[in-house]
Tab-separated table of C-alpha atoms and ligand atoms in Angstrom:
chain	number	residue	atom	x	y	z
D	98	MET	CA	114.442	60.068	159.790
D	99	LYS	CA	112.548	62.091	162.134
D	100	THR	CA	113.459	65.682	163.505
D	101	VAL	CA	112.498	66.154	166.994
D	102	LYS	CA	112.149	69.530	168.808
D	103	PHE	CA	112.071	70.091	172.662
D	104	GLY	CA	110.938	73.479	173.975
D	105	GLY	CA	112.187	75.117	177.000
D	106	SER	CA	109.847	73.519	179.502
D	107	SER	CA	111.148	69.941	178.369
D	108	LEU	CA	114.797	71.107	179.205
D	109	ALA	CA	114.153	73.178	182.240
D	110	SER	CA	115.739	70.621	184.869
D	111	ALA	CA	117.695	67.538	185.043
D	112	GLU	CA	114.564	65.394	185.505
D	113	GLN	CA	113.082	66.950	182.187
D	114	ILE	CA	116.503	66.433	180.322
D	115	ARG	CA	116.223	62.775	181.473
D	116	LYS	CA	112.695	62.260	180.108
D	117	VAL	CA	113.866	63.998	176.624
D	118	CYS	CA	116.675	61.593	176.348
D	119	ASP	CA	114.364	58.650	177.004
D	120	ILE	CA	112.188	59.911	174.286
D	121	VAL	CA	115.068	60.202	171.882
D	122	ILE	CA	116.433	56.903	172.435
D	123	ALA	CA	113.105	55.182	172.548
D	124	ASP	CA	112.797	55.514	168.608
D	125	ARG	CA	116.057	54.952	166.395
D	126	THR	CA	114.582	57.176	163.696
D	127	ARG	CA	114.768	60.332	166.047
D	128	ARG	CA	118.283	61.176	164.757
D	129	LEU	CA	118.200	65.122	164.476
D	130	VAL	CA	117.181	66.643	167.718
D	131	VAL	CA	116.687	70.485	168.137
D	132	VAL	CA	116.856	71.883	171.822
D	133	SER	CA	115.703	75.146	173.206
D	134	ALA	CA	117.373	76.754	176.109
D	135	PRO	CA	116.173	75.669	179.633
D	136	GLY	CA	112.802	77.325	180.210
D	137	LYS	CA	110.662	77.901	183.555
D	138	ARG	CA	110.540	75.078	186.014
D	139	GLU	CA	107.461	76.355	187.467
D	140	ASP	CA	105.245	79.382	187.479
D	141	GLY	CA	107.156	82.687	188.431
D	142	ASP	CA	110.586	80.826	187.328
D	143	GLU	CA	112.834	82.569	184.718
D	144	LYS	CA	113.829	81.399	181.357
D	145	VAL	CA	117.447	81.069	180.629
D	146	THR	CA	117.024	83.109	177.610
D	147	ASP	CA	115.427	85.962	179.707
D	148	LEU	CA	118.271	85.668	182.258
D	149	LEU	CA	120.784	85.908	179.305
D	150	ILE	CA	119.046	89.107	177.892
D	151	SER	CA	119.583	90.764	181.332
D	152	VAL	CA	123.391	89.913	181.269
D	153	ALA	CA	123.423	91.719	177.719
D	154	GLU	CA	121.402	94.688	178.995
D	155	ALA	CA	123.516	95.171	182.085
D	156	ARG	CA	126.869	95.080	179.797
D	157	LEU	CA	125.165	97.447	177.509
D	158	ALA	CA	124.381	99.809	180.571
D	159	ARG	CA	128.023	99.734	181.377
D	160	ARG	CA	128.075	97.515	184.114
D	161	ASP	CA	130.031	94.236	184.302
D	162	GLY	CA	126.974	91.792	184.205
D	163	ILE	CA	128.805	89.378	186.518
D	164	ASP	CA	125.862	88.965	188.959
D	165	GLU	CA	123.488	88.456	186.139
D	166	LEU	CA	125.861	85.877	184.609
D	167	ALA	CA	126.088	84.039	187.693
D	168	ARG	CA	122.456	83.302	187.738
D	169	VAL	CA	122.853	81.677	184.149
D	170	VAL	CA	125.731	79.629	185.550
D	171	ALA	CA	123.782	78.520	188.513
D	172	ARG	CA	121.011	77.342	186.413
D	173	PHE	CA	123.470	75.229	184.217
D	174	ALA	CA	125.284	73.998	187.496
D	175	GLN	CA	122.211	72.667	188.942
D	176	ILE	CA	121.267	70.756	185.812
D	177	ALA	CA	124.985	69.507	185.221
D	178	GLU	CA	125.060	68.300	188.957
D	179	GLU	CA	121.726	66.690	189.206
D	180	LEU	CA	122.607	64.733	185.756
D	181	GLY	CA	125.866	63.720	187.365
D	182	MET	CA	128.178	65.228	184.609
D	183	SER	CA	131.650	65.767	185.508
D	184	ALA	CA	133.256	69.159	186.396
D	185	ASP	CA	134.581	69.576	182.657
D	186	THR	CA	130.890	70.078	181.549
D	187	LEU	CA	130.404	73.201	183.811
D	188	ASP	CA	133.712	74.296	183.108
D	189	TYR	CA	133.318	74.766	179.387
D	190	ILE	CA	129.782	76.253	180.041
D	191	ARG	CA	131.250	78.878	182.295
D	192	GLN	CA	134.074	79.535	179.819
D	193	ASP	CA	131.650	79.999	177.007
D	194	LEU	CA	129.326	82.292	178.917
D	195	GLN	CA	132.201	84.531	179.839
D	196	ALA	CA	133.653	84.698	176.317
D	197	ARG	CA	130.208	85.921	175.215
D	198	LEU	CA	129.932	88.573	177.948
D	199	ALA	CA	133.497	89.924	176.773
D	200	ALA	CA	132.352	90.045	173.128
D	201	ASP	CA	132.491	93.430	171.132
D	202	THR	CA	129.408	95.376	172.071
D	203	ALA	CA	129.892	97.989	169.201
D	204	ASP	CA	126.761	96.488	167.530
D	205	GLU	CA	124.387	96.073	170.339
D	206	GLY	CA	121.840	93.891	168.342
D	207	LEU	CA	124.592	91.396	167.365
D	208	PHE	CA	126.058	91.522	170.904
D	209	THR	CA	122.689	90.580	172.610
D	210	ASP	CA	121.985	88.126	170.012
D	211	THR	CA	125.423	86.523	170.724
D	212	LEU	CA	124.452	86.242	174.577
D	213	LYS	CA	120.814	85.068	173.812
D	214	ALA	CA	122.014	82.078	171.877
D	215	ALA	CA	124.131	80.837	174.785
D	216	GLY	CA	121.153	79.177	176.430
D	217	GLU	CA	120.623	76.678	173.306
D	218	ALA	CA	124.220	76.241	172.493
D	219	ASN	CA	125.226	75.251	175.914
D	220	CYS	CA	121.999	73.030	176.337
D	221	ALA	CA	122.859	71.295	173.056
D	222	ARG	CA	126.318	70.306	174.491
D	223	LEU	CA	125.097	69.281	177.829
D	224	VAL	CA	122.271	66.945	176.319
D	225	ALA	CA	124.937	65.431	173.785
D	226	ASP	CA	127.498	64.982	176.700
D	227	TYR	CA	124.582	63.293	178.915
D	228	LEU	CA	123.639	60.923	175.955
D	229	ARG	CA	127.308	59.828	175.567
D	230	ARG	CA	127.523	58.939	179.017
D	231	GLN	CA	124.489	56.849	178.846
D	232	GLY	CA	126.451	54.943	176.026
D	233	HIS	CA	124.866	56.465	172.921
D	234	GLU	CA	126.565	58.086	169.892
D	235	ALA	CA	125.572	61.891	170.154
D	236	HIS	CA	127.190	65.039	168.848
D	237	ALA	CA	126.247	68.635	169.409
D	238	ILE	CA	126.154	70.438	166.071
D	239	ASP	CA	127.632	73.856	165.422
D	240	PRO	CA	124.928	75.561	163.460
D	241	ARG	CA	127.839	77.536	161.620
D	242	GLU	CA	129.534	74.408	160.311
D	243	ALA	CA	126.243	72.751	159.593
D	244	GLY	CA	125.381	75.907	157.167
D	245	MET	CA	122.571	77.476	159.177
D	246	ILE	CA	122.902	80.861	157.176
D	247	LEU	CA	120.346	83.432	158.042
D	248	SER	CA	119.512	86.971	157.082
D	249	ASP	CA	121.215	90.185	158.556
D	250	GLU	CA	118.386	90.740	161.007
D	251	PRO	CA	119.514	90.517	164.604
D	252	GLY	CA	116.708	89.204	166.808
D	253	ASN	CA	114.286	88.653	163.692
D	254	ALA	CA	116.356	86.697	161.305
D	255	ARG	CA	115.124	84.462	158.536
D	256	VAL	CA	116.871	81.553	157.000
D	257	LEU	CA	118.307	82.134	153.658
D	258	GLN	CA	117.392	79.595	150.763
D	259	GLN	CA	121.061	78.827	150.104
D	260	ALA	CA	121.344	77.218	153.624
D	261	TYR	CA	119.132	74.251	152.748
D	262	GLY	CA	121.755	72.464	150.594
D	263	LYS	CA	124.395	72.279	153.178
D	264	LEU	CA	121.990	71.492	156.089
D	265	ARG	CA	120.732	68.572	154.246
D	266	GLN	CA	124.167	66.858	154.739
D	267	LEU	CA	122.934	66.424	158.361
D	268	ARG	CA	121.266	63.282	157.018
D	269	GLU	CA	124.599	61.537	156.544
D	270	ARG	CA	125.826	61.900	160.121
D	271	THR	CA	125.849	58.822	162.202
D	272	GLY	CA	124.480	58.713	165.733
D	273	ILE	CA	122.200	61.426	167.110
D	274	SER	CA	122.691	64.971	166.376
D	275	ILE	CA	121.754	67.671	168.924
D	276	PHE	CA	121.079	70.862	166.971
D	277	PRO	CA	120.857	74.239	169.065
D	278	GLY	CA	117.519	75.944	168.096
D	279	PHE	CA	116.874	79.750	168.012
D	280	PHE	CA	120.073	80.983	166.249
D	281	GLY	CA	122.216	80.662	162.991
D	282	TYR	CA	124.957	82.895	161.511
D	283	LYS	CA	124.904	85.725	158.747
D	284	GLU	CA	126.961	85.168	155.703
D	285	SER	CA	129.703	87.230	157.176
D	286	GLY	CA	129.959	84.682	160.182
D	287	ARG	CA	128.306	86.905	163.000
D	288	LEU	CA	125.567	84.953	165.077
D	289	VAL	CA	122.216	86.276	164.751
D	290	THR	CA	118.849	84.843	166.356
D	291	PHE	CA	115.284	84.055	165.198
D	292	PRO	CA	112.630	85.979	166.893
D	293	ARG	CA	111.639	84.593	170.398
D	294	GLY	CA	110.432	81.096	170.371
D	295	GLY	CA	112.604	80.458	167.474
D	296	SER	CA	113.726	76.947	168.147
D	297	ASP	CA	110.444	75.723	166.406
D	298	ILE	CA	111.732	77.533	163.307
D	299	THR	CA	115.118	75.823	163.686
D	300	GLY	CA	113.405	72.547	163.902
D	301	ALA	CA	110.942	73.156	160.761
D	302	ILE	CA	113.993	74.344	158.806
D	303	LEU	CA	115.915	71.006	159.604
D	304	ALA	CA	112.975	68.947	158.949
D	305	ALA	CA	112.621	70.374	155.454
D	306	ALA	CA	116.414	70.356	154.826
D	307	VAL	CA	116.759	66.611	155.605
D	308	ASP	CA	113.086	65.693	154.105
D	309	ALA	CA	112.310	64.358	157.563
D	310	GLU	CA	109.317	61.801	157.704
D	311	LEU	CA	107.987	63.690	160.421
D	312	TYR	CA	108.636	66.775	162.436
D	313	GLU	CA	107.876	65.983	166.170
D	314	ASN	CA	107.568	69.074	168.333
D	315	PHE	CA	107.645	68.230	172.077
D	316	THR	CA	106.176	70.734	174.498
D	317	ASP	CA	104.413	70.717	177.828
D	318	VAL	CA	100.661	69.996	176.721
D	319	ASP	CA	98.835	66.739	175.487
D	320	SER	CA	97.824	68.461	172.356
D	321	VAL	CA	96.581	71.704	170.614
D	322	TYR	CA	93.026	72.724	172.053
D	323	VAL	CA	90.435	74.272	170.071
D	324	ALA	CA	90.554	77.132	172.539
D	325	ASN	CA	92.941	78.584	175.063
D	326	PRO	CA	92.642	76.367	178.086
D	327	ARG	CA	93.197	79.447	180.242
D	328	LEU	CA	89.791	80.650	179.209
D	329	ILE	CA	87.628	77.576	178.631
D	330	GLU	CA	87.791	74.752	181.133
D	331	ASN	CA	88.755	71.391	179.470
D	332	PRO	CA	88.542	72.516	176.107
D	333	CYS	CA	88.355	69.801	173.257
D	334	ALA	CA	91.550	68.673	171.845
D	335	VAL	CA	92.489	68.863	168.181
D	336	ALA	CA	93.420	65.574	166.765
D	337	GLU	CA	94.433	66.630	163.183
D	338	ILE	CA	94.511	70.279	161.965
D	339	THR	CA	95.936	71.617	158.556
D	340	TYR	CA	99.014	73.768	157.939
D	341	ARG	CA	96.760	76.573	156.903
D	342	GLU	CA	94.487	76.371	159.889
D	343	MET	CA	97.232	76.222	162.310
D	344	ARG	CA	99.068	79.180	160.728
D	345	GLU	CA	95.810	81.307	161.163
D	346	LEU	CA	95.406	80.092	164.761
D	347	SER	CA	99.086	80.757	165.611
D	348	TYR	CA	98.549	84.131	164.230
D	349	ALA	CA	95.662	84.970	166.512
D	350	GLY	CA	97.426	83.842	169.694
D	351	PHE	CA	97.806	80.146	169.703
D	352	SER	CA	101.067	79.937	171.462
D	353	VAL	CA	101.748	76.282	170.956
D	354	PHE	CA	103.791	76.778	167.880
D	355	HIS	CA	105.683	79.535	166.448
D	356	ASP	CA	103.736	81.025	163.568
D	357	GLU	CA	106.755	81.269	161.430
D	358	ALA	CA	107.670	77.711	161.996
D	359	LEU	CA	105.216	76.090	159.513
D	360	GLU	CA	106.363	77.637	156.374
D	361	PRO	CA	109.479	75.296	155.744
D	362	VAL	CA	107.529	72.243	156.534
D	363	PHE	CA	104.457	73.343	154.588
D	364	HIS	CA	106.420	73.881	151.529
D	365	ALA	CA	108.175	70.391	152.075
D	366	GLY	CA	104.786	68.839	153.001
D	367	ILE	CA	106.264	67.261	156.170
D	368	PRO	CA	103.721	66.335	158.589
D	369	VAL	CA	104.052	67.880	162.217
D	370	ALA	CA	103.267	66.088	165.467
D	371	VAL	CA	102.815	68.130	168.672
D	372	LYS	CA	103.491	66.119	171.654
D	373	ASN	CA	103.978	66.141	175.261
D	374	THR	CA	107.322	65.618	176.800
D	375	ASN	CA	105.766	64.671	180.088
D	376	ASN	CA	103.159	62.324	178.464
D	377	PRO	CA	104.769	61.004	175.327
D	378	MET	CA	102.284	58.148	174.861
D	379	ALA	CA	99.370	60.785	174.360
D	380	PRO	CA	98.430	60.884	170.577
D	381	GLY	CA	99.141	64.702	170.409
D	382	THR	CA	98.090	66.972	167.378
D	383	ARG	CA	99.075	66.053	163.860
D	384	ILE	CA	99.539	69.107	161.490
D	385	VAL	CA	99.187	67.800	157.934
D	386	PRO	CA	98.584	69.247	154.431
D	387	HIS	CA	94.927	68.153	154.331
D	388	ARG	CA	92.496	66.612	156.836
D	389	GLU	CA	88.988	64.862	156.400
D	390	ILE	CA	86.612	67.669	157.243
D	391	GLY	CA	83.565	65.411	158.151
D	392	ASN	CA	81.513	67.174	160.668
D	393	VAL	CA	84.098	69.403	161.988
D	394	PRO	CA	84.100	72.668	159.862
D	395	VAL	CA	85.540	74.731	162.790
D	396	VAL	CA	88.799	73.548	164.229
D	397	GLY	CA	89.778	76.430	166.530
D	398	ILE	CA	89.036	79.725	167.885
D	399	ALA	CA	91.428	82.375	169.113
D	400	GLY	CA	91.682	85.978	170.160
D	401	THR	CA	94.489	88.419	170.384
D	402	ALA	CA	94.749	91.837	171.628
D	403	GLY	CA	96.810	94.789	170.869
D	404	PHE	CA	95.613	96.077	167.504
D	405	CYS	CA	94.562	99.502	166.152
D	406	SER	CA	92.624	100.477	163.036
D	407	ILE	CA	93.406	103.753	161.211
D	408	TYR	CA	90.091	104.541	159.224
D	409	VAL	CA	90.461	106.876	156.055
D	410	SER	CA	87.550	108.012	154.205
D	411	ARG	CA	87.337	110.058	150.792
D	412	TYR	CA	84.223	110.846	148.888
D	413	LEU	CA	84.359	108.581	145.593
D	414	MET	CA	87.522	106.611	146.775
D	415	ASN	CA	86.400	103.844	144.610
D	416	ARG	CA	86.878	106.008	141.406
D	417	GLU	CA	90.262	107.216	142.251
D	418	ILE	CA	92.862	104.885	140.874
D	419	GLY	CA	96.068	104.461	142.938
D	420	PHE	CA	94.514	105.689	146.376
D	421	GLY	CA	95.136	102.214	148.228
D	422	ARG	CA	98.650	102.100	146.678
D	423	ARG	CA	99.259	105.733	147.815
D	424	LEU	CA	97.938	104.967	151.414
D	425	LEU	CA	99.933	101.734	151.946
D	426	GLN	CA	102.980	103.478	150.507
D	427	LEU	CA	102.819	105.911	153.256
D	428	PHE	CA	103.019	102.941	155.735
D	429	GLU	CA	105.760	101.440	153.990
D	430	ASP	CA	107.691	104.811	154.171
D	431	GLU	CA	107.167	104.743	157.773
D	432	ALA	CA	108.229	101.170	158.058
D	433	ILE	CA	105.017	99.970	159.455
D	434	PRO	CA	103.717	96.510	158.751
D	435	PHE	CA	99.937	96.593	157.994
D	436	GLU	CA	98.074	93.467	159.160
D	437	HIS	CA	94.613	93.993	157.319
D	438	THR	CA	92.707	96.372	155.147
D	439	PRO	CA	88.998	96.054	155.369
D	440	SER	CA	87.401	98.246	153.020
D	441	GLY	CA	84.124	99.874	151.898
D	442	ILE	CA	83.015	101.949	148.913
D	443	ASP	CA	84.617	105.296	150.090
D	444	ASN	CA	86.828	104.146	152.891
D	445	LEU	CA	89.453	101.913	154.053
D	446	SER	CA	90.957	101.058	157.333
D	447	VAL	CA	94.364	99.757	157.860
D	448	ILE	CA	94.809	97.457	160.830
D	449	VAL	CA	98.260	97.472	162.464
D	450	ARG	CA	99.737	96.389	165.815
D	451	GLU	CA	99.773	98.896	168.554
D	452	GLU	CA	103.477	98.154	169.199
D	453	VAL	CA	104.479	99.690	165.945
D	454	PHE	CA	102.168	102.645	166.206
D	455	ASP	CA	103.294	104.648	169.078
D	456	HIS	CA	101.425	108.261	169.550
D	457	ALA	CA	104.314	110.112	167.668
D	458	THR	CA	103.784	108.010	164.752
D	459	GLU	CA	100.195	108.180	164.750
D	460	GLU	CA	100.634	112.055	164.463
D	461	ARG	CA	102.893	111.737	161.667
D	462	VAL	CA	101.035	109.292	159.778
D	463	LEU	CA	97.626	111.194	160.165
D	464	ARG	CA	99.092	114.263	159.082
D	465	ARG	CA	100.559	112.836	156.045
D	466	ILE	CA	97.034	111.077	155.201
D	467	ARG	CA	95.327	114.175	155.642
D	468	THR	CA	97.747	116.579	153.549
D	469	GLU	CA	99.334	114.069	150.893
D	470	LEU	CA	96.057	112.146	150.319
D	471	ALA	CA	93.537	114.951	150.990
D	472	ALA	CA	91.496	112.418	152.857
D	473	ASP	CA	88.009	113.797	154.032
D	474	GLU	CA	88.132	111.856	157.431
D	475	VAL	CA	90.904	110.164	159.303
D	476	SER	CA	90.631	108.560	162.655
D	477	VAL	CA	92.286	106.048	164.855
D	478	GLU	CA	90.665	103.601	167.136
D	479	ARG	CA	93.061	101.823	169.835
D	480	GLY	CA	92.560	98.801	171.812
D	481	LEU	CA	91.122	96.427	169.307
D	482	ALA	CA	91.298	92.659	169.545
D	483	LEU	CA	90.991	90.153	166.588
D	484	ILE	CA	89.069	87.176	167.060
D	485	MET	CA	89.534	84.261	164.612
D	486	VAL	CA	87.274	81.411	163.841
D	487	VAL	CA	89.203	78.934	161.766
D	488	GLY	CA	88.293	75.872	159.833
D	489	GLU	CA	88.924	74.485	156.338
D	490	GLY	CA	85.174	73.230	156.435
D	491	MET	CA	84.221	76.722	156.332
D	492	ARG	CA	84.222	77.014	152.589
D	493	HIS	CA	81.463	74.277	152.171
D	494	THR	CA	79.202	74.947	155.236
D	495	VAL	CA	76.153	77.354	155.171
D	496	GLY	CA	75.280	79.188	158.117
D	497	LEU	CA	78.624	79.456	159.931
D	498	ALA	CA	78.729	83.180	159.837
D	499	ALA	CA	75.207	83.412	161.155
D	500	ARG	CA	76.214	81.219	164.141
D	501	ALA	CA	79.266	83.228	165.076
D	502	THR	CA	77.425	86.570	164.758
D	503	ALA	CA	74.734	85.045	167.067
D	504	ALA	CA	77.361	84.110	169.800
D	505	PHE	CA	78.474	87.756	169.665
D	506	ALA	CA	75.096	88.781	170.449
D	507	ARG	CA	74.749	86.486	173.013
D	508	ALA	CA	77.884	87.611	174.766
D	509	ASN	CA	76.468	91.244	174.217
D	510	VAL	CA	79.705	92.185	172.404
D	511	ASN	CA	79.556	94.857	169.607
D	512	LEU	CA	81.456	93.909	166.408
D	513	GLU	CA	83.949	96.479	165.230
D	514	MET	CA	84.756	94.744	162.198
D	515	ILE	CA	84.189	91.506	160.136
D	516	ASN	CA	86.764	90.359	157.646
D	517	GLN	CA	86.409	87.073	156.083
D	518	GLY	CA	89.811	86.288	154.364
D	519	SER	CA	89.585	85.185	150.591
D	520	SER	CA	91.307	81.986	151.899
D	521	GLU	CA	87.936	81.050	153.551
D	522	VAL	CA	89.865	79.255	156.122
D	523	SER	CA	88.979	81.712	158.575
D	524	MET	CA	86.405	84.540	159.595
D	525	MET	CA	88.103	87.484	161.614
D	526	PHE	CA	86.105	89.785	163.694
D	527	GLY	CA	87.348	92.989	165.586
D	528	VAL	CA	86.130	93.708	169.049
D	529	LYS	CA	87.305	95.706	171.923
D	530	ASP	CA	90.129	94.358	173.962
D	531	HIS	CA	88.089	94.020	176.893
D	532	ASP	CA	85.435	91.874	175.103
D	533	LYS	CA	88.095	89.350	173.776
D	534	ASP	CA	87.754	86.666	176.359
D	535	ALA	CA	83.764	86.889	176.561
D	536	THR	CA	83.851	86.540	172.804
D	537	VAL	CA	85.912	83.493	172.776
D	538	GLN	CA	83.925	81.808	175.418
D	539	SER	CA	80.607	82.348	173.637
D	540	LEU	CA	82.181	81.238	170.357
D	541	TYR	CA	83.376	78.037	172.112
D	542	SER	CA	79.999	77.099	173.383
D	543	GLU	CA	78.451	77.826	169.923
D	544	PHE	CA	80.712	75.644	168.113
D	545	PHE	CA	81.898	73.201	170.637
D	546	ASP	CA	79.673	72.542	173.417
H	886	LIG	N1	114.915	80.363	174.100
H	886	LIG	C1	114.327	81.050	172.936
H	886	LIG	C2	113.093	81.728	173.720
H	886	LIG	O1	113.120	81.741	175.025
H	886	LIG	C3	113.889	80.170	171.934
H	886	LIG	C4	112.854	79.091	172.203
H	886	LIG	O2	112.681	78.724	173.329
H	886	LIG	O3	112.392	78.689	171.071
H	886	LIG	O4	112.490	82.672	173.091
């Protein structure tokens, strides 16, 4: 049995939904299908999830949200009409959306999640209805009944371990099960969503739960590329990549696959295929536990902006037991997740995302470091980008760091930080935000041209 997930662009219009259904019925083992909400039809269009968020925002701002809701209804109406669905289909979608708009707003996070999930919930029903009309046995699954139990973190939920046992029963269902991605339920029964892009996570959880032979993730590109095609013209395609490599690249900005989505399939050892709904015969990219390294030590290059570095120095820091723990404790107290901690003999830098480190937080944290840890020097550098050169082959290949740093020199980019993770799957470099693209381009020429 395969678990198949379709992203928003694959469901953006009636024409796309027809392609999805053709792909599903072309292979009888595609029995568990996860759908996103209809996404953008073209550049400049809006995703249904974004429209739903504006409905929630309107209501929370004490407006009625009717106009915003009408835009969501219009998107579904156009799809239903072009698919030739009966008026009933649109009626239940309209009623469902109105019920969500009228839900209790006391908890703003939960209210917003209830609306956000409407794109996936109604898309699953629409796709199942359409397949039935084509003469296939298909059912839209209710994640609450199926046992998709999540943590109590609206907009940022995680699956609870106990969910897997019940979800496994999806194996026994007959016909094609259409499962809405992106959301589940807390143990108390309230709806909560994963982070944005979370249908990938739903697909991976289900693939692991039913022990799928393959998790196919359909999107709108033929494969994963070694670097961002917006920066590099016609970059090389990746035929095979390991979970660890993909995880590192997703972290550093590869947007093909949600970076949290690999964890369930990684632990279950289920291979993943990234494929294109618009070109399903293209081989795509396989994400696997191990790959033949051959002469491909580097598999991808990625860069992502928006970091800052908090530099702390104290003379004889290396002799002071507990300094690192106390420094990180301070970040924990302030609920700031840290990303990396490159260190020297008497200094330690803590790299965090700028979005969690506004100026008020900075002032507080710096004051605490100075007073509670008696640091000699504390400074903050904003506007940093992290560049990752990723490949399992790195461990066994001499001279890669030299080649990488030569590429930095050629691009005339100053290196702010180097961090080779102990996993040896990647090398990470810190540069100024404005140097990010030139660096990726220069590294691409070095390793792939
Ligand atoms: N529809 C959700 C979003 O736009 C989830 C997803 O598409 O994966 O974030």
